[in-house]
Short mmCIF file of C-alpha atoms in Angstrom, two decimals:
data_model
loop_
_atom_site.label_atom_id
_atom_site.label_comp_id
_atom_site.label_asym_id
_atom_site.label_seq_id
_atom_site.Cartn_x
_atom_site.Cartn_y
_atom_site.Cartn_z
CA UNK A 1 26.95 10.35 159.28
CA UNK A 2 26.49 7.14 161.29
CA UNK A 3 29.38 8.58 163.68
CA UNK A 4 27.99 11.17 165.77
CA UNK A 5 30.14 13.53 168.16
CA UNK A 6 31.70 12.26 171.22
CA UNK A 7 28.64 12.97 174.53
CA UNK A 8 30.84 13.81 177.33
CA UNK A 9 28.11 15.61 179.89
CA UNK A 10 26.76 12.46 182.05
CA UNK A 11 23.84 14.94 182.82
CA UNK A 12 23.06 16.30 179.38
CA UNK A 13 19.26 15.72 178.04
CA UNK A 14 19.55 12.62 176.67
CA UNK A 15 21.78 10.88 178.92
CA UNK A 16 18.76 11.75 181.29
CA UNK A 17 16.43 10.50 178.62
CA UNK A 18 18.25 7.15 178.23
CA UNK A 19 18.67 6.96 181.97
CA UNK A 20 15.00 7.36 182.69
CA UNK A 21 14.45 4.66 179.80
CA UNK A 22 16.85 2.34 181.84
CA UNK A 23 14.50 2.46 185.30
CA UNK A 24 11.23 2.57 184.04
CA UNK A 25 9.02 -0.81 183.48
CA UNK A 26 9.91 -1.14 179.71
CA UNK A 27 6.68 -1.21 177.41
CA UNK A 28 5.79 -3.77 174.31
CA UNK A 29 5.45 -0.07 172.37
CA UNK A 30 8.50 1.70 173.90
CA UNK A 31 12.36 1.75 173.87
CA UNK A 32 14.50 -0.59 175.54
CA UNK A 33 18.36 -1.00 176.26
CA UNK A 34 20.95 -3.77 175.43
CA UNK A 35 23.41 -3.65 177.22
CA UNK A 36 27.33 -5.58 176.98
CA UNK A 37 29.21 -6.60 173.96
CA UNK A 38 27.52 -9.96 173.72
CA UNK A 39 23.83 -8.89 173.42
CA UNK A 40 25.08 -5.52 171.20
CA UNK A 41 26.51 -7.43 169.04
CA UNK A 42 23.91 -10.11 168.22
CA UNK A 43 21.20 -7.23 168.21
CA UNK A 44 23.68 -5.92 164.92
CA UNK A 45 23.56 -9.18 163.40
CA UNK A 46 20.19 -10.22 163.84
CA UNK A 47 17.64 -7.53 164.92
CA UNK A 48 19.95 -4.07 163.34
CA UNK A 49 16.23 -2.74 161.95
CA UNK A 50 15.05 -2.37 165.47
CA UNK A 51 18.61 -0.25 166.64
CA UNK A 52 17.90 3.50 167.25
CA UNK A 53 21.44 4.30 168.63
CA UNK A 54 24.30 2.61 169.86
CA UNK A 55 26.29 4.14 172.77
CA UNK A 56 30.24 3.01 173.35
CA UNK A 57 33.42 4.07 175.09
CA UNK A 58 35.20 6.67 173.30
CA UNK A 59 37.96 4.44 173.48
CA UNK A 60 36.36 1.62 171.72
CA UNK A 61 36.20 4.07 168.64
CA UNK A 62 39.71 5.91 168.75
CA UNK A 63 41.59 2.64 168.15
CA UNK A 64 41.75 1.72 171.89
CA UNK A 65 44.53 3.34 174.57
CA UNK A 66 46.73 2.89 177.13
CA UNK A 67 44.75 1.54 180.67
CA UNK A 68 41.66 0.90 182.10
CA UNK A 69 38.00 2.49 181.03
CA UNK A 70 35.13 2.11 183.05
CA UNK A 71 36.15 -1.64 183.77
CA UNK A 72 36.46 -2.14 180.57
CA UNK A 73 40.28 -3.55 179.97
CA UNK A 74 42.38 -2.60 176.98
CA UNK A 75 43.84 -6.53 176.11
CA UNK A 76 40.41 -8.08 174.83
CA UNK A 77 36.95 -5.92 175.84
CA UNK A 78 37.86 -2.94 173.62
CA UNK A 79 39.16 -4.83 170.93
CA UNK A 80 35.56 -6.77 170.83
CA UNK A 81 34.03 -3.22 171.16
CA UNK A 82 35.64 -1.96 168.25
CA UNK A 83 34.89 -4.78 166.42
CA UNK A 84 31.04 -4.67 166.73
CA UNK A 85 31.44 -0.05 166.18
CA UNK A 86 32.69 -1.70 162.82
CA UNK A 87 30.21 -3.53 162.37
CA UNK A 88 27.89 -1.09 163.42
CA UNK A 89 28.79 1.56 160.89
CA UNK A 90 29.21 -0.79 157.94
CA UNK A 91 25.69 -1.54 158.38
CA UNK A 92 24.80 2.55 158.77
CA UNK A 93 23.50 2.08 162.59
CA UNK A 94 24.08 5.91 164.49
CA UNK A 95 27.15 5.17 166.65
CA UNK A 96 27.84 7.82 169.47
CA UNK A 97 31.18 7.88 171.45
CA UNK A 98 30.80 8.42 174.85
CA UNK A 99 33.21 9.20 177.88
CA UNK A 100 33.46 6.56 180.71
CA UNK A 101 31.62 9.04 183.08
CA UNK A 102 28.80 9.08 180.44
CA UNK A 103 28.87 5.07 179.84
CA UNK A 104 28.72 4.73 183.71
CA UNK A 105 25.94 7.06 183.97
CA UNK A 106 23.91 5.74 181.33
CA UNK A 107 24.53 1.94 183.05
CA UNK A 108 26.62 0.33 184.96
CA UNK A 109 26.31 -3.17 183.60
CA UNK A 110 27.22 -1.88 180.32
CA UNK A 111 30.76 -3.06 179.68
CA UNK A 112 31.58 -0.36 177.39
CA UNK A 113 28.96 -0.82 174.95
CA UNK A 114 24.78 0.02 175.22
CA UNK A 115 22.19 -0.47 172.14
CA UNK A 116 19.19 1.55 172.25
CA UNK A 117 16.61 -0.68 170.52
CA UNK A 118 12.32 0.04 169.32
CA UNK A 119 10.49 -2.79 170.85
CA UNK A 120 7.84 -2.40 168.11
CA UNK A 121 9.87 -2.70 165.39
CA UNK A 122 11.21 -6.13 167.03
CA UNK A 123 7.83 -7.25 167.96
CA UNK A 124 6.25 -7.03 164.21
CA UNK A 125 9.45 -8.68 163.12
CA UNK A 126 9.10 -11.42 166.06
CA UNK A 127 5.07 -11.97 164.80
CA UNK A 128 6.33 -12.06 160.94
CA UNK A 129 9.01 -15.03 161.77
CA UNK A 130 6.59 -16.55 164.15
CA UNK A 131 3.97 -16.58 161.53
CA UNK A 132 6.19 -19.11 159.62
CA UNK A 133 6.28 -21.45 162.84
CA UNK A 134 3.74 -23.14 162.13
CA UNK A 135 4.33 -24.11 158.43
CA UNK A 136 7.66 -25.32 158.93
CA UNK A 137 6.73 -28.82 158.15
CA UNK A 138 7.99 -31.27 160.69
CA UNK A 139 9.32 -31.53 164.14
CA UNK A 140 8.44 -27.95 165.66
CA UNK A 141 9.78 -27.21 169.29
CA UNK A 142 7.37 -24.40 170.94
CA UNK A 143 8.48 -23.13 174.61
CA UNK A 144 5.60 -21.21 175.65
CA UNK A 145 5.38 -19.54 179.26
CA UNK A 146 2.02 -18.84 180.82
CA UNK A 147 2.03 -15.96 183.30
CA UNK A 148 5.75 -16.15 184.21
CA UNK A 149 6.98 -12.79 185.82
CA UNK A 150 10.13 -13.07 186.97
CA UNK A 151 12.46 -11.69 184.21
CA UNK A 152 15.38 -13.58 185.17
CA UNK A 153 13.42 -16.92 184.59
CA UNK A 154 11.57 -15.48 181.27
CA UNK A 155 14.96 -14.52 180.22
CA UNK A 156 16.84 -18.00 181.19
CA UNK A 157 13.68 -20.10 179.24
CA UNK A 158 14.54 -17.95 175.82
CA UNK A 159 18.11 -18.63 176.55
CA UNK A 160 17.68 -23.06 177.14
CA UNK A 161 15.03 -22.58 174.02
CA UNK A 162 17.49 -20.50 171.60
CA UNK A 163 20.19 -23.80 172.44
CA UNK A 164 17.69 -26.49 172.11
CA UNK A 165 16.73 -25.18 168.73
CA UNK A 166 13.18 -24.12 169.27
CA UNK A 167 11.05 -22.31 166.62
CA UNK A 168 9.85 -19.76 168.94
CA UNK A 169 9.33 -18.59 172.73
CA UNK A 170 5.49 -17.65 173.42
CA UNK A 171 4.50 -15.46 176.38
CA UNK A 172 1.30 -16.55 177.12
CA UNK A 173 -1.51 -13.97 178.92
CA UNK A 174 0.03 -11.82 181.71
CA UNK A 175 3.30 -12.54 181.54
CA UNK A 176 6.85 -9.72 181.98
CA UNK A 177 7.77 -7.97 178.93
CA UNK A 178 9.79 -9.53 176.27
CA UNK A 179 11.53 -6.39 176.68
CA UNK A 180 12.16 -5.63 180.34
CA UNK A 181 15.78 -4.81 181.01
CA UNK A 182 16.63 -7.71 183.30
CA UNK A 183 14.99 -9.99 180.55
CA UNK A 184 17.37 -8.82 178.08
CA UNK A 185 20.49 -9.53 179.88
CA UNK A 186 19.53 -12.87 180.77
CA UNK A 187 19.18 -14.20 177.60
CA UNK A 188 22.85 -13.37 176.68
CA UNK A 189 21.38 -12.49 172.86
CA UNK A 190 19.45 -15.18 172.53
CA UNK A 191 16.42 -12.66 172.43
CA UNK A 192 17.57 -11.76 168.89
CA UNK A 193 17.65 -15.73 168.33
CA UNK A 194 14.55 -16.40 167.45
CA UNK A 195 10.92 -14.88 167.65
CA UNK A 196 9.10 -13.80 171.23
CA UNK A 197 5.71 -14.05 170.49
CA UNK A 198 3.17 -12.61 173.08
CA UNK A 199 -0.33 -13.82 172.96
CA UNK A 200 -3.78 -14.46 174.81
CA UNK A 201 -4.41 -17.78 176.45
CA UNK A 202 -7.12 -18.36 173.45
CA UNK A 203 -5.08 -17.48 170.75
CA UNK A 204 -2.40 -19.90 172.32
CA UNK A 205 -5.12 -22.72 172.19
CA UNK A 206 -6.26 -21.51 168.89
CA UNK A 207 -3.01 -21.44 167.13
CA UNK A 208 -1.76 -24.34 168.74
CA UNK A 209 -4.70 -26.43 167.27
CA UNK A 210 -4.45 -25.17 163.98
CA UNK A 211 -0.67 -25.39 163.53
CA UNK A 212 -1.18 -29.09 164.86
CA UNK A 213 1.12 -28.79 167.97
CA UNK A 214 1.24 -31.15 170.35
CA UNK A 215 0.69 -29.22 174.25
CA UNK A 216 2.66 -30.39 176.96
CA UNK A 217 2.06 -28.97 180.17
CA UNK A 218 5.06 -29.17 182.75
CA UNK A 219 2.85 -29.89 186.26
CA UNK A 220 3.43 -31.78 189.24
CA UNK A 221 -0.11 -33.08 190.15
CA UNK A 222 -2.32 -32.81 186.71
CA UNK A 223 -6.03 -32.55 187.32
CA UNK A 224 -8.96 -35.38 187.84
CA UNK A 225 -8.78 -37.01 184.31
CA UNK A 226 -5.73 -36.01 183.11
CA UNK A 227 -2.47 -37.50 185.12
CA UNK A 228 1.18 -36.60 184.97
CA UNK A 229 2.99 -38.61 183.01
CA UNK A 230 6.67 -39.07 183.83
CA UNK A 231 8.97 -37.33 181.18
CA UNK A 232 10.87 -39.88 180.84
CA UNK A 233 7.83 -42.16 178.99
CA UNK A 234 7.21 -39.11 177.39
CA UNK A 235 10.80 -39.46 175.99
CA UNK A 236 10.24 -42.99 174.99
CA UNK A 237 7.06 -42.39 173.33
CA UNK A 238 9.07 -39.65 170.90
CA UNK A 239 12.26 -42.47 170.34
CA UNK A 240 9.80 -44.92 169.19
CA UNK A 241 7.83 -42.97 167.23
CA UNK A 242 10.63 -42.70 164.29
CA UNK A 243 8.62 -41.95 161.77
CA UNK A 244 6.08 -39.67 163.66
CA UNK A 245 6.85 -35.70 163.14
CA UNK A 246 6.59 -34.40 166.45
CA UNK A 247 5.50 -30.70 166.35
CA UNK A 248 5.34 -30.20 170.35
CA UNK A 249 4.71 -27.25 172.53
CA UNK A 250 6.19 -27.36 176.49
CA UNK A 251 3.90 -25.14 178.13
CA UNK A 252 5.69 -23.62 181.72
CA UNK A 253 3.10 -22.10 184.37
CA UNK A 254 3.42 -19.22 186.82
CA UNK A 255 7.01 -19.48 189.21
CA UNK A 256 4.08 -19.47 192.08
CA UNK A 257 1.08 -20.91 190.80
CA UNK A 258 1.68 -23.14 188.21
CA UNK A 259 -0.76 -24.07 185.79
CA UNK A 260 -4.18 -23.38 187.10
CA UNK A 261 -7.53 -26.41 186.26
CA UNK A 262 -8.66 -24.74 183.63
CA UNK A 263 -5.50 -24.18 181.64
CA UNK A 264 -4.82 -27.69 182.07
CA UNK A 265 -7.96 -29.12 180.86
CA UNK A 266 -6.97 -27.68 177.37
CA UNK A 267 -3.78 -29.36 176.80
CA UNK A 268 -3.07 -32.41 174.97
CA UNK A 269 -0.51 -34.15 178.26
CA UNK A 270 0.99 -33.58 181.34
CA UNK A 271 4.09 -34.50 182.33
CA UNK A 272 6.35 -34.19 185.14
CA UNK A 273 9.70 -34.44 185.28
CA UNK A 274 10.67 -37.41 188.31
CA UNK A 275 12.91 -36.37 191.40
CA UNK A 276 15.13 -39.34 192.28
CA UNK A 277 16.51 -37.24 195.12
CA UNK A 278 15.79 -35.56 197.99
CA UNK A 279 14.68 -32.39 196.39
CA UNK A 280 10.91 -31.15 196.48
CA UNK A 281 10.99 -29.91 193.15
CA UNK A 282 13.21 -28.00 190.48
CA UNK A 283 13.06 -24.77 190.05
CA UNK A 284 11.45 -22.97 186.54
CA UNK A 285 14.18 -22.55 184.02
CA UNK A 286 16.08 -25.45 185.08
CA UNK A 287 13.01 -27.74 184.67
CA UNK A 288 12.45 -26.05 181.33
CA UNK A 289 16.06 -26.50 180.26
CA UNK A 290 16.03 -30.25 181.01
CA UNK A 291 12.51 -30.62 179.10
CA UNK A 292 13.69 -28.83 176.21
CA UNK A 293 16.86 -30.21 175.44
CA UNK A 294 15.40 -33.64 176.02
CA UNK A 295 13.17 -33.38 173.25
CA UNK A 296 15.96 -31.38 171.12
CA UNK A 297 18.13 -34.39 171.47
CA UNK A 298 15.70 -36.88 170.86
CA UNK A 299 14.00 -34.81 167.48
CA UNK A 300 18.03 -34.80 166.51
CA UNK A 301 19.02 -38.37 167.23
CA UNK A 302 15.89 -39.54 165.22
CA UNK A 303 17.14 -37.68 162.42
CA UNK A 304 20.16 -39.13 162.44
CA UNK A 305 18.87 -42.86 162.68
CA UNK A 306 20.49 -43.22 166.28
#
């Protein structure tokens, strides 16, 4: 039966087992946790293959009661809760009531409600999807990342790239797991969007090349022969072009380091975004968010004849 029997011992062996899962440095071949009603939810709509177990207040299940549990308020949380268990067992996923002291232990950031998810099953599902990318015909949006590590900012790029539309995310070389925990929460579901594609710097280049996508690199200075060009031209270039697919690929460099010379030298531009301000710079995910949504709304009001 999908509905298991209500865990109640915050230090039985699996809460331990889902604990430890919770602090370690989550692995491209390992288990991962979602955690809060938002990212449960779209994990049961659009990724349920890759759900091992799903962990919720017992109160979520019974029908909701009287009070407060584990933060999570009777007038609206629970009543969302209960509306993804439903889900949840209509589509056969193993659904395991848990007391507040359990939720708590398990996480804190949980909000009643934790998915326990196989990152390999959602990585062969990301490469299938991605494998269409590049056949989609016209006007492909690519955000790929090249050695970012901070989750938060991985997470925040998936997020901008899920609401601009794009075909897929690409983690390019050493870059933080598509899975990490902090990852996860920051894309608000948006991880379950679309496909998170890891790959090698050469089979970035490769792929690129072959699909016909067009690499931008986002970089303040460029390199001897190749010179920034403002994003805003690079704008114009794309509302002119009204009859010109434009299959393009942002590429974002390292929160630190940027893009290094040599990664540079193999992309088709380089743009930079202009500061009218004050401001030195931008930081990562806003930069990406204002790059990809430019392009998003120009692809969209070329469609539209605006």
């Amino acid at each position: 039966m999908p509905l298991k029997e209500l865990m109640d011992n915050p230090h039985s062996d699996r809460v331990k087992r889902i604990c430890a899962i919770s602090r370690a440095k989550s692995r491209e071949d390992g288990r991962f946790l979602v955690e809060g009603p938002q990212s449960v939810r779209e994990a049961v709509k659009y990724a349920r293959k890759s759900i091992l177990d799903i962990y919720v207040l017992q109160d979520a299940v019974n029908g909701g009661s009287d009070g407060v549990s584990n933060g999570v308020s009777n007038n609206g949380s629970l009543e969302t809760i209960s509306k993804i268990v439903d889900e949840s067992l209509k589509n056969n996923c193993y659904v395991h009531p848990a007391t507040p002291e359990v939720m708590h232990k398990i996480s804190t950031d949980c909000q009643g409600i934790v998915a326990l998810c196989d990152s390999s099953v959602l990585a062969k599902e990301f490469k299938e999807e991605f494998s269409k990318s590049g056949k989609s015909g016209k006007d492909i949006l690519i955000a790929a990342c090249w050695q970012v590590r901070d989750p938060g900012n991985a997470g925040a790029i998936i997020r901008v790239a899920d609401v601009a539309g794009c075909n897929a995310v690409v983690f390019v070389d050493d870059c933080v797991s598509r899975f990490n925990s902090k990852l996860v929460r920051s894309t608000a579901g948006s991880l379950f969007h679309l496909p998170v594609v890891k790959m090698s710097e050469n089979e970035w280049f490769d792929w690129a090349k072959t699909a016909s996508i067009n690499v931008i690199a986002a970089d303040i200075y460029g390199t001897e022969n190749k010179k920034p060009k403002s994003f805003a031209r690079v704008l114009d270039s794309f509302n002119n072009a009204s009859n010109v697919a434009s299959n393009v690929a942002i590429l974002f460099g390292n929160e630190a380091r940027g893009l290094p010379q040599e990664v540079l030298n193999k992309v088709d531009e380089i743009s930079v975004i202009p500061i009218y301000g004050k401001a030195e710079s931008m930081n990562l995910a806003t930069s990406a968010a204002v790059m990809l949504m430019g392009l998003a709304m120009s692809s969209h009001e070329r469609k539209m004849g605006i």
